[in-house]
Rosetta silent file (secondary structure, phi, psi, omega in degrees, C-alpha in Angstrom):
SEQUENCE: MPNTTMTLDDLHRILADCGGASEDWPAGEDVRDRPFQELGYDSLALLEAAVRIENEFGVQVPDEVVPLLTSPRDVLDLVNGSAAKTV
SCORE:     score description
SCORE:     0.000 S_00000001
   1 L     0.000  129.864  179.653    0.969   -6.438  -10.568 S_00000001
   2 L   -67.830  155.327  173.859   -1.898   -3.941  -10.270 S_00000001
   3 L   -63.618  154.889 -179.864   -1.662   -0.766   -8.323 S_00000001
   4 L  -107.832  -17.794 -179.967   -3.214   -1.124   -4.857 S_00000001
   5 L  -123.995  127.315  177.384   -4.222    2.481   -4.061 S_00000001
   6 L   -98.501  131.639  175.613   -6.344    4.679   -6.276 S_00000001
   7 L  -102.028  168.479  174.401   -6.016    8.444   -5.978 S_00000001
   8 H   -60.382  -37.940  177.646   -8.461   11.132   -7.082 S_00000001
   9 H   -63.699  -37.299  174.595   -6.010   11.918   -9.920 S_00000001
  10 H   -61.594  -46.181  179.939   -6.077    8.286  -11.012 S_00000001
  11 H   -65.194  -39.104  178.826   -9.859    8.314  -11.120 S_00000001
  12 H   -60.873  -47.222 -179.703   -9.886   11.611  -13.023 S_00000001
  13 H   -58.576  -44.411 -179.699   -7.491   10.244  -15.630 S_00000001
  14 H   -65.130  -45.404  179.245   -9.569    7.131  -16.122 S_00000001
  15 H   -65.897  -36.552 -179.182  -12.856    9.039  -16.417 S_00000001
  16 H   -64.715  -40.937  179.075  -11.306   11.571  -18.759 S_00000001
  17 H   -67.780  -31.086 -176.722  -10.137    8.652  -20.985 S_00000001
  18 H   -82.775  -12.880  174.916  -13.584    7.097  -20.837 S_00000001
  19 L    89.753 -178.083  178.168  -15.270   10.281  -22.088 S_00000001
  20 L   110.844  -60.013 -172.621  -18.412   12.049  -21.135 S_00000001
  21 L  -120.106  173.630  172.834  -17.171   15.276  -19.555 S_00000001
  22 L   -60.631  149.119 -179.101  -14.529   17.822  -19.983 S_00000001
  23 L   -71.456  -15.626 -178.996  -11.116   16.554  -19.036 S_00000001
  24 L   -99.788  129.122  172.063  -10.866   19.364  -16.476 S_00000001
  25 L   -83.365  158.511  178.870  -12.613   19.163  -13.109 S_00000001
  26 L   -49.496  122.732 -179.603  -13.538   22.464  -11.383 S_00000001
  27 L   -62.331  132.910  174.359  -10.195   24.113  -10.443 S_00000001
  28 L    73.423    8.262 -176.316   -9.408   24.295   -6.796 S_00000001
  29 L  -114.988  133.410  177.767  -12.577   22.454   -5.867 S_00000001
  30 L   -74.951  114.696 -176.445  -12.789   19.167   -3.996 S_00000001
  31 L   -99.694    5.871 -172.354  -14.981   17.016   -6.205 S_00000001
  32 L   -56.612  -35.793 -176.163  -14.937   13.849   -4.162 S_00000001
  33 L  -105.252    8.430  173.036  -18.597   14.268   -3.156 S_00000001
  34 L   -73.297  134.368  177.874  -19.915   15.814   -6.356 S_00000001
  35 L   -62.076  144.643  178.591  -22.314   13.531   -8.198 S_00000001
  36 H   -57.762  -36.047  179.792  -20.883   12.127  -11.395 S_00000001
  37 H   -60.242  -43.649  174.692  -23.854   13.510  -13.273 S_00000001
  38 H   -61.829  -30.809  179.261  -22.871   17.049  -12.202 S_00000001
  39 H   -82.282   -6.898  176.698  -19.336   16.345  -13.395 S_00000001
  40 L    96.486   12.064 -176.339  -20.671   15.304  -16.791 S_00000001
  41 L  -104.114  129.486  178.502  -20.193   11.551  -16.648 S_00000001
  42 L   -97.042 -179.162 -172.735  -22.975    9.265  -17.815 S_00000001
  43 H   -66.205  -37.583  178.041  -23.575    5.583  -17.009 S_00000001
  44 H   -60.722  -39.955  179.088  -21.641    4.390  -20.092 S_00000001
  45 H   -65.507  -37.379  179.624  -18.571    6.259  -19.072 S_00000001
  46 H   -71.547  -37.203  174.747  -18.823    4.788  -15.617 S_00000001
  47 H   -62.116  -40.383  179.236  -19.251    1.251  -16.924 S_00000001
  48 H   -68.162  -38.634  176.069  -16.154    1.680  -19.060 S_00000001
  49 H   -62.665  -36.573  176.960  -14.326    3.116  -16.080 S_00000001
  50 H   -60.603  -40.271  177.280  -15.210    0.058  -14.068 S_00000001
  51 H   -67.358  -39.903  179.360  -13.459   -2.170  -16.594 S_00000001
  52 H   -65.949  -39.087  177.684  -10.395    0.066  -16.582 S_00000001
  53 H   -61.245  -42.486 -179.820  -10.332    0.046  -12.792 S_00000001
  54 H   -65.062  -39.252 -179.779  -10.394   -3.729  -12.752 S_00000001
  55 H   -71.000  -36.914 -174.642   -7.507   -3.872  -15.258 S_00000001
  56 H   -87.834  -32.861 -173.375   -5.370   -1.247  -13.571 S_00000001
  57 H  -116.485   -2.879  175.061   -6.160   -1.874   -9.877 S_00000001
  58 L    69.917   18.860  179.947   -7.255   -5.470   -9.793 S_00000001
  59 L  -111.538  121.934  177.202  -10.573   -4.614   -8.109 S_00000001
  60 L   -75.883  129.571  176.086  -13.738   -6.016   -9.630 S_00000001
  61 L  -118.327   93.848 -178.873  -16.601   -3.564   -9.959 S_00000001
  62 L   -57.974  148.744 -178.464  -19.688   -5.588  -10.920 S_00000001
  63 L   -53.572  -38.401 -175.386  -22.087   -3.975  -13.430 S_00000001
  64 L   -72.849  -14.183  178.032  -24.915   -4.024  -10.835 S_00000001
  65 L   -90.901  -23.950 -178.716  -22.762   -1.989   -8.418 S_00000001
  66 H   -52.157  -46.375  179.080  -21.874    0.749  -10.900 S_00000001
  67 H   -66.513  -14.833  178.995  -25.177    2.609  -10.537 S_00000001
  68 H   -83.963  -17.558 -179.458  -24.651    2.762   -6.736 S_00000001
  69 L   -86.903   93.179 -170.561  -21.359    4.598   -7.240 S_00000001
  70 L   -98.011  -10.445 -178.438  -22.691    8.145   -7.445 S_00000001
  71 L  -147.067  161.880  176.230  -19.555   10.168   -6.672 S_00000001
  72 H   -53.076  -41.291  179.655  -15.769    9.946   -6.883 S_00000001
  73 H   -56.152  -40.417 -179.253  -15.632    9.269   -3.116 S_00000001
  74 H   -58.662  -44.776 -178.978  -17.840    6.125   -3.641 S_00000001
  75 H   -67.239  -45.872  179.274  -15.377    4.763   -6.201 S_00000001
  76 H   -62.340  -39.942  178.143  -12.254    5.602   -4.182 S_00000001
  77 H   -63.531  -45.088  179.941  -13.774    4.049   -1.068 S_00000001
  78 H   -63.710  -49.266 -176.942  -14.728    0.879   -3.001 S_00000001
  79 H   -68.647  -45.401 -174.818  -11.362    0.433   -4.762 S_00000001
  80 H   -72.863  -34.340  178.865   -9.171    1.373   -1.822 S_00000001
  81 H   -69.644  -39.992  179.391  -11.280   -0.639    0.649 S_00000001
  82 H   -69.508  -37.635 -179.385  -11.142   -3.738   -1.592 S_00000001
  83 H   -66.305  -36.950 -177.522   -7.415   -3.271   -2.188 S_00000001
  84 H   -72.276  -25.316  176.564   -6.723   -3.164    1.587 S_00000001
  85 H   -70.706  -27.161 -178.140   -8.590   -6.473    2.010 S_00000001
  86 L   -95.776    0.887 -179.507   -6.337   -8.274   -0.411 S_00000001
  87 L   -82.698    0.000    0.000   -3.054   -7.032    1.117 S_00000001
């Protein structure tokens, strides 16, 4: 059964595994609203992350939606909002 709630740490782990940027986000900084581009993640890393999110959290992230997810907050809101609807 997939996890139902995604945390910022979960997203960071997935993105680090998908490549693109340094595994470390700015220490002590809330990055929820920082653009993925500033964090060093490109569109390919985000597409790969979308597949991992579907596998781990059971939330489908269509390819056409990925470009609209510009920050970690966007992803967390999508995943956690979708998970709440299925409970």
